[in-house]
mmCIF file of C-alpha atoms in Angstrom:
data_model
loop_
_atom_site.group_PDB
_atom_site.id
_atom_site.type_symbol
_atom_site.label_atom_id
_atom_site.label_comp_id
_atom_site.label_asym_id
_atom_site.label_seq_id
_atom_site.Cartn_x
_atom_site.Cartn_y
_atom_site.Cartn_z
ATOM 1 C CA MET A 23 11.417 24.566 -7.843
ATOM 2 C CA THR A 24 8.506 26.548 -6.641
ATOM 3 C CA GLY A 25 5.705 26.399 -4.663
ATOM 4 C CA ARG A 26 3.793 27.265 -7.537
ATOM 5 C CA LYS A 27 4.739 24.027 -9.907
ATOM 6 C CA GLU A 28 4.665 22.353 -7.146
ATOM 7 C CA MET A 29 0.481 23.257 -6.422
ATOM 8 C CA ILE A 30 0.453 22.514 -10.429
ATOM 9 C CA SER A 31 1.759 19.519 -10.391
ATOM 10 C CA LEU A 32 -0.595 18.075 -7.315
ATOM 11 C CA PHE A 33 -3.664 19.162 -10.036
ATOM 12 C CA LEU A 34 -2.306 17.365 -11.980
ATOM 13 C CA LEU A 35 -2.131 14.942 -10.960
ATOM 14 C CA MET A 36 -5.181 14.994 -9.292
ATOM 15 C CA ALA A 37 -6.899 15.203 -13.031
ATOM 16 C CA ALA A 38 -5.048 12.552 -14.581
ATOM 17 C CA TYR A 39 -6.039 10.393 -11.528
ATOM 18 C CA LEU A 40 -9.663 11.253 -11.934
ATOM 19 C CA LEU A 41 -9.819 11.572 -15.382
ATOM 20 C CA THR A 42 -7.366 8.634 -16.384
ATOM 21 C CA GLY A 43 -6.285 9.410 -19.514
ATOM 22 C CA CYS A 44 -3.362 11.525 -19.128
ATOM 23 C CA GLU A 45 -0.392 8.324 -18.497
ATOM 24 C CA LYS A 46 -0.905 4.651 -19.691
ATOM 25 C CA GLU A 47 -0.988 2.443 -22.721
ATOM 26 C CA LEU A 48 -0.594 3.559 -25.924
ATOM 27 C CA ASN A 49 -3.545 1.903 -27.885
ATOM 28 C CA PHE A 50 -5.449 3.019 -30.990
ATOM 29 C CA ASN A 51 -8.650 2.910 -30.232
ATOM 30 C CA TYR A 52 -10.041 5.026 -32.645
ATOM 31 C CA HIS A 53 -13.621 5.584 -33.360
ATOM 32 C CA GLN A 54 -15.022 4.087 -36.641
ATOM 33 C CA SER A 55 -16.527 1.264 -37.929
ATOM 34 C CA ALA A 56 -14.985 0.443 -41.086
ATOM 35 C CA THR A 57 -11.439 -1.146 -41.048
ATOM 36 C CA GLN A 58 -8.778 1.000 -42.183
ATOM 37 C CA TYR A 59 -5.092 1.713 -42.537
ATOM 38 C CA VAL A 60 -2.597 1.989 -39.694
ATOM 39 C CA VAL A 61 1.139 2.937 -40.390
ATOM 40 C CA GLU A 62 3.502 3.952 -37.736
ATOM 41 C CA GLY A 63 6.609 5.062 -38.608
ATOM 42 C CA ALA A 64 9.880 5.652 -36.712
ATOM 43 C CA VAL A 65 13.688 7.241 -37.671
ATOM 44 C CA SER A 66 16.257 6.762 -34.446
ATOM 45 C CA ASN A 67 19.508 6.636 -33.993
ATOM 46 C CA GLU A 68 18.843 3.082 -33.479
ATOM 47 C CA GLY A 69 17.175 2.196 -36.804
ATOM 48 C CA MET A 70 14.466 3.030 -38.971
ATOM 49 C CA GLN A 71 11.405 1.252 -39.243
ATOM 50 C CA ALA A 72 7.274 1.274 -40.087
ATOM 51 C CA ARG A 73 4.611 -1.098 -39.143
ATOM 52 C CA ILE A 74 1.365 -1.238 -41.055
ATOM 53 C CA SER A 75 -1.770 -2.778 -40.240
ATOM 54 C CA LEU A 76 -5.616 -3.212 -40.251
ATOM 55 C CA THR A 77 -7.934 -1.760 -38.133
ATOM 56 C CA ASN A 78 -10.711 -4.459 -37.676
ATOM 57 C CA ALA A 79 -14.792 -3.435 -37.160
ATOM 58 C CA VAL A 80 -15.578 -2.113 -33.750
ATOM 59 C CA GLU A 81 -17.746 -4.956 -33.152
ATOM 60 C CA ASP A 82 -14.398 -7.337 -33.855
ATOM 61 C CA ASN A 83 -12.569 -7.859 -31.062
ATOM 62 C CA THR A 84 -9.967 -10.030 -32.763
ATOM 63 C CA THR A 85 -6.083 -8.031 -33.740
ATOM 64 C CA THR A 86 -5.568 -5.565 -36.361
ATOM 65 C CA SER A 87 -4.216 -7.215 -39.424
ATOM 66 C CA ASP A 88 -1.291 -7.224 -39.973
ATOM 67 C CA LEU A 89 0.160 -6.878 -43.843
ATOM 68 C CA SER A 90 2.919 -7.114 -45.806
ATOM 69 C CA GLY A 91 3.242 -6.578 -49.495
ATOM 70 C CA ALA A 92 3.671 -2.387 -49.035
ATOM 71 C CA THR A 93 6.528 0.257 -50.429
ATOM 72 C CA VAL A 94 8.214 1.851 -48.272
ATOM 73 C CA ILE A 95 10.765 4.447 -48.336
ATOM 74 C CA ILE A 96 12.170 6.826 -46.388
ATOM 75 C CA THR A 97 13.699 9.518 -47.658
ATOM 76 C CA GLY A 98 15.706 12.766 -45.542
ATOM 77 C CA ASP A 99 15.749 16.910 -47.330
ATOM 78 C CA ASP A 100 20.034 15.312 -46.841
ATOM 79 C CA GLY A 101 19.355 13.636 -49.530
ATOM 80 C CA SER A 102 19.087 10.299 -48.131
ATOM 81 C CA ARG A 103 16.764 7.454 -50.053
ATOM 82 C CA THR A 104 16.178 4.086 -47.185
ATOM 83 C CA PRO A 105 13.956 1.705 -48.828
ATOM 84 C CA LEU A 106 12.841 -0.612 -45.816
ATOM 85 C CA THR A 107 12.384 -4.206 -45.953
ATOM 86 C CA TYR A 108 9.512 -6.408 -44.826
ATOM 87 C CA THR A 109 10.545 -8.755 -42.027
ATOM 88 C CA ARG A 110 7.399 -10.272 -40.112
ATOM 89 C CA ASN A 111 4.546 -9.323 -38.381
ATOM 90 C CA GLY A 112 3.890 -5.751 -39.985
ATOM 91 C CA PHE A 113 7.291 -3.956 -39.647
ATOM 92 C CA TYR A 114 9.327 -3.018 -42.489
ATOM 93 C CA ARG A 115 13.284 -2.353 -41.155
ATOM 94 C CA SER A 116 16.621 -1.118 -42.147
ATOM 95 C CA THR A 117 19.131 -0.502 -39.754
ATOM 96 C CA LYS A 118 20.237 2.965 -41.095
ATOM 97 C CA ARG A 119 20.330 5.336 -38.701
ATOM 98 C CA GLY A 120 18.940 9.262 -38.486
ATOM 99 C CA THR A 121 20.737 12.142 -38.161
ATOM 100 C CA PRO A 122 19.775 15.344 -35.854
ATOM 101 C CA GLY A 123 18.406 18.181 -37.858
ATOM 102 C CA VAL A 124 17.669 16.082 -41.084
ATOM 103 C CA VAL A 125 14.119 15.954 -42.646
ATOM 104 C CA TYR A 126 12.603 13.149 -43.511
ATOM 105 C CA THR A 127 9.445 11.854 -45.600
ATOM 106 C CA LEU A 128 8.034 8.521 -44.315
ATOM 107 C CA ASP A 129 5.929 7.441 -48.191
ATOM 108 C CA VAL A 130 3.798 4.204 -47.632
ATOM 109 C CA THR A 131 1.889 2.933 -50.829
ATOM 110 C CA LEU A 132 0.024 -0.078 -51.056
ATOM 111 C CA ASP A 133 -2.740 -1.283 -52.294
ATOM 112 C CA ASP A 134 -3.309 1.696 -55.152
ATOM 113 C CA HIS A 135 -2.742 3.523 -51.588
ATOM 114 C CA HIS A 136 0.079 6.318 -50.513
ATOM 115 C CA PHE A 137 0.238 7.725 -47.126
ATOM 116 C CA THR A 138 2.394 10.349 -46.315
ATOM 117 C CA SER A 139 4.735 11.857 -43.523
ATOM 118 C CA THR A 140 7.130 13.940 -42.457
ATOM 119 C CA SER A 141 8.886 14.512 -38.835
ATOM 120 C CA THR A 142 12.649 15.933 -38.335
ATOM 121 C CA MET A 143 15.193 14.013 -36.555
ATOM 122 C CA GLN A 144 16.132 15.160 -32.966
ATOM 123 C CA ASP A 145 18.876 14.848 -30.637
ATOM 124 C CA GLN A 146 19.412 12.460 -27.768
ATOM 125 C CA PRO A 147 18.055 13.058 -24.825
ATOM 126 C CA LYS A 148 19.731 13.533 -21.611
ATOM 127 C CA VAL A 149 18.339 12.084 -18.191
ATOM 128 C CA ASN A 150 18.867 13.057 -14.563
ATOM 129 C CA SER A 151 17.083 10.814 -12.855
ATOM 130 C CA PHE A 152 14.709 8.395 -12.088
ATOM 131 C CA ARG A 153 13.020 7.056 -8.462
ATOM 132 C CA VAL A 154 9.386 5.990 -7.805
ATOM 133 C CA ILE A 155 8.440 8.626 -4.455
ATOM 134 C CA ARG A 156 5.476 8.083 -1.708
ATOM 135 C CA LYS A 157 3.341 11.508 -2.297
ATOM 136 C CA LYS A 158 -0.217 12.601 -0.140
ATOM 137 C CA ILE A 159 -2.176 14.397 -2.647
ATOM 138 C CA MET A 160 -5.827 15.089 -0.782
ATOM 139 C CA THR A 161 -6.251 12.537 2.337
ATOM 140 C CA GLU A 162 -4.527 9.486 -0.018
ATOM 141 C CA TRP A 163 -0.758 8.345 -0.267
ATOM 142 C CA PHE A 164 -0.032 7.925 -3.970
ATOM 143 C CA GLN A 165 3.853 5.622 -5.240
ATOM 144 C CA LEU A 166 4.732 7.864 -8.068
ATOM 145 C CA GLY A 167 7.408 7.892 -10.717
ATOM 146 C CA ASP A 168 8.987 10.906 -10.752
ATOM 147 C CA LEU A 169 11.896 11.197 -14.070
ATOM 148 C CA ARG A 170 13.745 14.263 -14.294
ATOM 149 C CA ILE A 171 15.032 15.296 -17.818
ATOM 150 C CA GLN A 172 17.240 17.633 -18.625
ATOM 151 C CA ASP A 173 15.939 20.165 -20.831
ATOM 152 C CA LEU A 174 18.579 19.949 -24.337
ATOM 153 C CA SER A 175 19.303 24.182 -24.209
ATOM 154 C CA ASN A 176 18.677 26.618 -26.424
ATOM 155 C CA GLN A 177 16.315 25.030 -28.939
ATOM 156 C CA ASP A 178 12.030 23.990 -28.355
ATOM 157 C CA ASN A 179 11.643 20.933 -27.509
ATOM 158 C CA TRP A 180 9.333 18.402 -26.521
ATOM 159 C CA TYR A 181 9.293 15.085 -24.976
ATOM 160 C CA PHE A 182 7.463 11.104 -25.297
ATOM 161 C CA MET A 183 8.121 8.822 -22.691
ATOM 162 C CA HIS A 184 6.952 5.647 -22.056
ATOM 163 C CA VAL A 185 7.179 3.699 -19.001
ATOM 164 C CA TYR A 186 6.876 -0.486 -19.489
ATOM 165 C CA ARG A 187 6.177 -3.007 -16.501
ATOM 166 C CA ASN A 188 7.294 -6.495 -17.245
ATOM 167 C CA GLY A 189 7.286 -5.913 -20.775
ATOM 168 C CA LEU A 190 3.949 -4.333 -21.174
ATOM 169 C CA GLY A 191 3.126 -1.069 -21.252
ATOM 170 C CA TYR A 192 2.296 0.718 -18.061
ATOM 171 C CA ARG A 193 2.209 4.152 -18.149
ATOM 172 C CA TRP A 194 2.908 7.119 -20.724
ATOM 173 C CA ALA A 195 3.518 11.156 -21.401
ATOM 174 C CA VAL A 196 3.977 13.944 -23.729
ATOM 175 C CA MET A 197 5.598 17.121 -22.719
ATOM 176 C CA SER A 198 7.675 20.532 -24.281
ATOM 177 C CA ASP A 199 10.199 22.605 -22.285
ATOM 178 C CA ARG A 200 7.174 25.822 -23.065
ATOM 179 C CA ASN A 201 7.357 26.740 -19.379
ATOM 180 C CA ASP A 202 10.941 26.246 -18.263
ATOM 181 C CA PRO A 203 13.951 25.994 -21.605
ATOM 182 C CA ASN A 204 16.979 24.776 -20.635
ATOM 183 C CA ARG A 205 16.667 23.671 -17.351
ATOM 184 C CA GLU A 206 15.438 19.584 -15.803
ATOM 185 C CA LEU A 207 12.131 19.442 -16.739
ATOM 186 C CA GLN A 208 10.032 16.856 -14.559
ATOM 187 C CA GLN A 209 7.402 14.189 -15.106
ATOM 188 C CA LEU A 210 5.192 12.560 -12.374
ATOM 189 C CA PHE A 211 4.003 9.952 -13.350
ATOM 190 C CA THR A 212 0.374 8.549 -11.005
ATOM 191 C CA PHE A 213 1.803 4.567 -10.231
ATOM 192 C CA PHE A 214 -1.014 3.230 -7.663
ATOM 193 C CA ARG A 215 -2.740 4.432 -5.030
ATOM 194 C CA GLU A 216 -1.519 3.009 -1.791
ATOM 195 C CA GLY A 217 -4.057 0.081 -0.598
ATOM 196 C CA SER A 218 -5.012 -0.379 -4.331
ATOM 197 C CA THR A 219 -5.766 -4.462 -5.265
ATOM 198 C CA ASP A 220 -6.156 -3.026 -8.602
ATOM 199 C CA ASN A 221 -3.998 -5.041 -11.013
ATOM 200 C CA ASP A 222 -1.779 -1.726 -11.772
ATOM 201 C CA VAL A 223 -0.519 -1.965 -8.339
ATOM 202 C CA LEU A 224 3.563 -2.674 -8.913
ATOM 203 C CA ARG A 225 4.737 -5.969 -7.089
ATOM 204 C CA GLU A 226 8.235 -6.568 -5.321
ATOM 205 C CA GLY A 227 10.345 -7.452 -7.949
ATOM 206 C CA ASP A 228 8.384 -5.713 -10.802
ATOM 207 C CA ALA A 229 10.712 -4.757 -13.721
ATOM 208 C CA LEU A 230 10.654 -0.912 -14.774
ATOM 209 C CA ARG A 231 11.954 0.308 -18.633
ATOM 210 C CA ILE A 232 11.767 3.639 -19.596
ATOM 211 C CA GLU A 233 11.835 5.100 -22.999
ATOM 212 C CA ILE A 234 12.343 8.824 -22.624
ATOM 213 C CA ARG A 235 12.028 10.033 -26.940
ATOM 214 C CA ALA A 236 12.976 13.765 -28.382
ATOM 215 C CA ILE A 237 10.823 14.297 -30.817
ATOM 216 C CA ASP A 238 9.353 17.241 -32.917
ATOM 217 C CA GLN A 239 6.378 18.683 -32.389
ATOM 218 C CA ARG A 240 4.634 17.289 -35.372
ATOM 219 C CA ALA A 241 4.623 14.742 -33.572
ATOM 220 C CA TYR A 242 4.078 15.850 -29.808
ATOM 221 C CA ASP A 243 0.705 17.167 -31.403
ATOM 222 C CA TYR A 244 -0.515 13.883 -32.731
ATOM 223 C CA LEU A 245 0.173 12.297 -29.196
ATOM 224 C CA TYR A 246 -0.807 15.151 -27.220
ATOM 225 C CA SER A 247 -4.256 14.670 -29.308
ATOM 226 C CA MET A 248 -4.686 11.167 -27.933
ATOM 227 C CA GLN A 249 -4.114 12.058 -24.366
ATOM 228 C CA VAL A 250 -7.040 13.438 -24.337
ATOM 229 C CA MET A 251 -8.880 12.065 -26.792
ATOM 230 C CA GLU A 252 -11.006 10.694 -24.139
ATOM 231 C CA SER A 253 -12.141 13.834 -22.438
ATOM 232 C CA THR A 254 -13.066 15.518 -25.889
ATOM 233 C CA GLY A 255 -14.454 12.323 -28.089
ATOM 234 C CA THR A 256 -12.591 12.754 -30.361
ATOM 235 C CA ASN A 257 -9.713 10.883 -32.721
ATOM 236 C CA PRO A 258 -5.986 12.256 -33.269
ATOM 237 C CA ILE A 259 -5.223 14.372 -35.325
ATOM 238 C CA ALA A 260 -4.313 13.740 -38.940
ATOM 239 C CA ASN A 261 -0.224 12.878 -39.700
ATOM 240 C CA PHE A 262 0.200 11.203 -42.556
ATOM 241 C CA THR A 263 -1.540 12.631 -46.073
ATOM 242 C CA GLY A 264 -3.630 9.838 -47.600
ATOM 243 C CA GLY A 265 -5.865 8.895 -45.150
ATOM 244 C CA CYS A 266 -4.268 6.456 -43.150
ATOM 245 C CA LEU A 267 -4.273 6.514 -39.303
ATOM 246 C CA GLY A 268 -0.821 6.331 -36.916
ATOM 247 C CA TYR A 269 1.908 8.218 -36.838
ATOM 248 C CA PHE A 270 5.281 9.084 -38.602
ATOM 249 C CA SER A 271 8.678 10.224 -35.509
ATOM 250 C CA ALA A 272 12.037 11.370 -35.512
ATOM 251 C CA TYR A 273 13.826 11.165 -32.743
ATOM 252 C CA GLY A 274 16.740 11.107 -30.780
ATOM 253 C CA GLY A 275 16.122 8.201 -27.662
ATOM 254 C CA LEU A 276 17.459 5.929 -24.773
ATOM 255 C CA THR A 277 16.115 3.592 -22.539
ATOM 256 C CA ILE A 278 16.778 2.950 -18.880
ATOM 257 C CA HIS A 279 15.737 0.194 -16.338
ATOM 258 C CA PHE A 280 14.413 0.159 -13.035
ATOM 259 C CA THR A 281 13.771 -2.863 -10.870
ATOM 260 C CA TYR A 282 10.898 -2.000 -7.862
ATOM 261 C CA HIS A 283 11.410 -2.744 -4.326
ATOM 262 C CA ALA A 284 9.086 -1.585 -1.875
ATOM 263 C CA ASP A 285 11.814 0.033 0.823
ATOM 264 C CA GLU A 286 13.559 1.839 -1.607
ATOM 265 C CA VAL A 287 10.544 4.028 -2.298
ATOM 266 C CA GLU A 288 11.365 7.797 -0.585
ATOM 267 C CA GLU A 289 9.374 9.794 0.304
ATOM 268 C CA ASP A 290 8.597 13.499 -1.330
ATOM 269 C CA ASP A 291 10.549 15.988 0.542
ATOM 270 C CA GLU A 292 9.879 18.999 -2.251
ATOM 271 C CA LYS A 293 6.916 21.252 -0.255
ATOM 272 C CA GLY A 294 5.561 24.355 -1.408
ATOM 273 C CA GLU A 295 5.865 27.724 -0.298
#
């Protein structure tokens, strides 16, 4: 990487650390008092699913209410039509896998409401490596997750990456290949500051699961708006017609697993010019 890119990476890392809004657990912290429907839908190389729930009022700290009784259908512009079957906890599922390049539409009908969203299925991403590194930023040392993705060739690409620690959401981020198409892309996750006693500090033997998805621009725009919502003071952009919250994404995905060992953390060896 060039020295310019190294400086940009350092600037973004400091911004993420100071704002604490770029890489963290994905949650639907919407700014409204009235209850609303939430639909989270997906088509992937592993199957199709949607989760339907109802938010609670802001003053109610209990969990969201999962909903059954909806009619959920996913259609594709290839002529396919897949009804999803209710399982439990608000989830509707099918084992049918998506096909890259197909534009899918999710239709949800519930209590006289109708919600729709579309998304184009993407190819499966390619991961080159993942490691945990140490990097000195200003006067302090941080440990970072260093994920390298080989960009899919000759097409515009957008990516969503979610790191889980011991089964719980830990960090997440989105990126596009706009500045470096057809090359290796790097995503740095700020894990923790060395010497910190916060709960975010990785412990010996922690199990990390990293989910990487190649998503379409519509899903990227939604997730990016979530990433910056705390600094802008706004809700995410609408991804559905009909007035519900949530988003629908047809993606190619893969998962890698990593066990944290402190003696295997590598000191960053990339220097700026």
